[in-house]
mmCIF file of C-alpha atoms in Angstrom:
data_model
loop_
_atom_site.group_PDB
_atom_site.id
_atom_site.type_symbol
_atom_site.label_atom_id
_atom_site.label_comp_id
_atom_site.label_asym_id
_atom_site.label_seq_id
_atom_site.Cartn_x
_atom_site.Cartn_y
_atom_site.Cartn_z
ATOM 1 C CA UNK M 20 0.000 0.000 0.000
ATOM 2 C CA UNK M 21 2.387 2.257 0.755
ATOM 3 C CA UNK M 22 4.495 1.274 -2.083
ATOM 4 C CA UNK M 23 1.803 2.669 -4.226
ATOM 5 C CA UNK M 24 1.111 6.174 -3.037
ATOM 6 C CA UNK M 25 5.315 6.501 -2.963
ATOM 7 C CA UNK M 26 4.940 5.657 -6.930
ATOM 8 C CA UNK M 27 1.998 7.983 -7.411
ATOM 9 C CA UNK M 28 3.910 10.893 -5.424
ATOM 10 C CA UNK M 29 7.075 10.434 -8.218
ATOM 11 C CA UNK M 30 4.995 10.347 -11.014
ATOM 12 C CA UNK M 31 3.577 13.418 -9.859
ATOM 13 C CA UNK M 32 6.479 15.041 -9.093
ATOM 14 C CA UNK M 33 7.847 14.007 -12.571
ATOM 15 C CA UNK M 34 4.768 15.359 -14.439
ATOM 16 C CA UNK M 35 4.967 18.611 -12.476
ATOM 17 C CA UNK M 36 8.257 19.068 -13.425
ATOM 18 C CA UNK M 37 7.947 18.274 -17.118
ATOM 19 C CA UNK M 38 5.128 20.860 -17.169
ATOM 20 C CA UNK M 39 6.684 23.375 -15.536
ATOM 21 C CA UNK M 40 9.567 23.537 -17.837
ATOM 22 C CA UNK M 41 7.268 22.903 -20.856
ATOM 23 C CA UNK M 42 5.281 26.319 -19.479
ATOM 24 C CA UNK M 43 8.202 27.990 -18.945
ATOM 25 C CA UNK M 44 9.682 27.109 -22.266
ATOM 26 C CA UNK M 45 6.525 28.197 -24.286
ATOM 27 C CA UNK M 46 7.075 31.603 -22.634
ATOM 28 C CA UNK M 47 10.574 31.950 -23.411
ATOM 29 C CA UNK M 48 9.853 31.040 -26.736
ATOM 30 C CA UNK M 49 7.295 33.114 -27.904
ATOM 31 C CA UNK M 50 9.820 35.800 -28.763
ATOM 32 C CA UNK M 51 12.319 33.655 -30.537
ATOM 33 C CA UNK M 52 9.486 31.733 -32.646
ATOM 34 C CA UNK M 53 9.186 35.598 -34.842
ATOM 35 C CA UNK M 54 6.324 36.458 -32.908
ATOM 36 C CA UNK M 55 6.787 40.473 -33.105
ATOM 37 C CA UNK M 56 5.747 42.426 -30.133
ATOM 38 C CA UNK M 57 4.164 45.789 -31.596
ATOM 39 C CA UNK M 58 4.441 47.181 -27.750
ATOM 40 C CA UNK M 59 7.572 45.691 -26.122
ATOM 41 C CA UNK M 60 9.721 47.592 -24.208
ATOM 42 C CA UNK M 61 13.079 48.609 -25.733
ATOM 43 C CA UNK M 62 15.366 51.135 -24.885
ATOM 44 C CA UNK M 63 14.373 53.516 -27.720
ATOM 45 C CA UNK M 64 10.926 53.506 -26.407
ATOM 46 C CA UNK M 65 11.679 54.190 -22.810
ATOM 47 C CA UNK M 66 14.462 57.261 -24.193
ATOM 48 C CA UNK M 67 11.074 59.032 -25.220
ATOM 49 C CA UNK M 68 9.789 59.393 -22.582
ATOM 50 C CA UNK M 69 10.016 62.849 -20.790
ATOM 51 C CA UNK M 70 8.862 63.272 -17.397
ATOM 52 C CA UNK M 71 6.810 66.117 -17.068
ATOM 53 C CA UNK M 72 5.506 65.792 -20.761
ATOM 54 C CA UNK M 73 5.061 62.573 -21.761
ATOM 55 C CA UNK M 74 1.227 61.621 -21.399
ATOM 56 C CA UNK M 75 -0.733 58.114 -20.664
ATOM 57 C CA UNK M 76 -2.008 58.412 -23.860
ATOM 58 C CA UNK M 77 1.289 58.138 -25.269
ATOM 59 C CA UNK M 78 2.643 55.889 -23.349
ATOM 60 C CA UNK M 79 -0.516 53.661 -24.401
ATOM 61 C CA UNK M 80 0.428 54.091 -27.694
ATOM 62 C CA UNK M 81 3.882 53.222 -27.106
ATOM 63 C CA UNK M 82 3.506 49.730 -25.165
ATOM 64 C CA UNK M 83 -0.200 49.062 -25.311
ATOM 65 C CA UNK M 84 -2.778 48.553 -22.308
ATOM 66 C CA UNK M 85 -0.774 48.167 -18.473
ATOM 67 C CA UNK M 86 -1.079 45.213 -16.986
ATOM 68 C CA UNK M 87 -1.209 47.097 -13.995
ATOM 69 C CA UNK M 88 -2.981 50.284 -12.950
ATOM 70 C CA UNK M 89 -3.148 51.503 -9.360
ATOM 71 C CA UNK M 90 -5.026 55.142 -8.684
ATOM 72 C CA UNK M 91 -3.368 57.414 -5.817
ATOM 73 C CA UNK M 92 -4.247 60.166 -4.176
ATOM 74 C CA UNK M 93 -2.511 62.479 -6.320
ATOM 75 C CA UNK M 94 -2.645 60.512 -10.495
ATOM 76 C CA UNK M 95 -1.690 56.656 -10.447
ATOM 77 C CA UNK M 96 0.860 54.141 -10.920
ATOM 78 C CA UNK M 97 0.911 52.277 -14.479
ATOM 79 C CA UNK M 98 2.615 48.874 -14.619
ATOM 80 C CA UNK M 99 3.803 47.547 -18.382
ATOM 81 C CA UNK M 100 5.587 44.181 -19.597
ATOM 82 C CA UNK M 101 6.157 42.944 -22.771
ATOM 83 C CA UNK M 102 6.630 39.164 -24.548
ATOM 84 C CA UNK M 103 10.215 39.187 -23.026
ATOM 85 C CA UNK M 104 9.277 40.349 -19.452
ATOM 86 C CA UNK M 105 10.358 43.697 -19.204
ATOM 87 C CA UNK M 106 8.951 45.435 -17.230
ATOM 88 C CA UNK M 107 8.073 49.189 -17.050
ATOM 89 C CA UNK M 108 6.875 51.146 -13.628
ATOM 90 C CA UNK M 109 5.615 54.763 -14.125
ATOM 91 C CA UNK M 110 4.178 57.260 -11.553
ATOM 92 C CA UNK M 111 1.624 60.042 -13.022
ATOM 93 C CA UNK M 112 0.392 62.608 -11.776
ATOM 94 C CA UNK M 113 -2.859 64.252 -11.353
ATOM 95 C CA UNK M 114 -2.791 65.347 -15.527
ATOM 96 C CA UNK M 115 -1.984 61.460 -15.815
ATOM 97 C CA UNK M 116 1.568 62.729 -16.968
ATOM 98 C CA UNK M 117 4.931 61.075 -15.965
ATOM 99 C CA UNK M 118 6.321 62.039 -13.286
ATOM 100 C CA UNK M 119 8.686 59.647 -12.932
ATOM 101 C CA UNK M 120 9.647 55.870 -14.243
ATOM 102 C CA UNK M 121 11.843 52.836 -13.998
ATOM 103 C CA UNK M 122 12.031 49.816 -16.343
ATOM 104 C CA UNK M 123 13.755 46.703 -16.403
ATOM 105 C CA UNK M 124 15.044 44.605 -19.755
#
């Protein structure tokens, strides 16, 4: 009996493990498989924006819908990532204009 539900636990383990890296795989993937990203995050991008100016709107138009929005007291935080996971944090103000930002690639 307790042979049985040792088995069952390592086949479980091994099926866990082979989808985990298939999952992680397809997302690494996506990228390398030609799949273009019309709003990923490069470093041109991210050199135009200017804080003070730059609007939501553009930054919309730049890398699509957040993932992320959060509304403060005084504008909101926007949260962006692209097909290869980077990632893009800006603060706006009341206008919804950045105030400031950080990214990751």
């Amino acid at each position: 009996h307790n042979r049985g539900t040792k088995g069952r636990i390592q086949a479980m383990k091994k099926l866990i493990a082979v989808l985990l890296v298939t999952f992680l795989g397809a997302g690494c993937s996506t990228v390398s498989l030609g799949v273009k990203d019309t709003h990923a995050i490069t470093s041109e991008k991210v050199s135009r924006i200017d804080e003070g100016s730059t609007t939501v709107e553009q930054l919309n138009e730049m890398f699509g819908k957040p993932e992320m929005s959060i509304p403060a007291e005084s504008g909101a935080y926007y949260f962006y990532k692209d097909l290869s996971l980077n990632s893009l944090w800006v603060v706006l103000d009341d206008n919804l204009t950045v105030k400031k930002y950080t990214w990751s690639n």
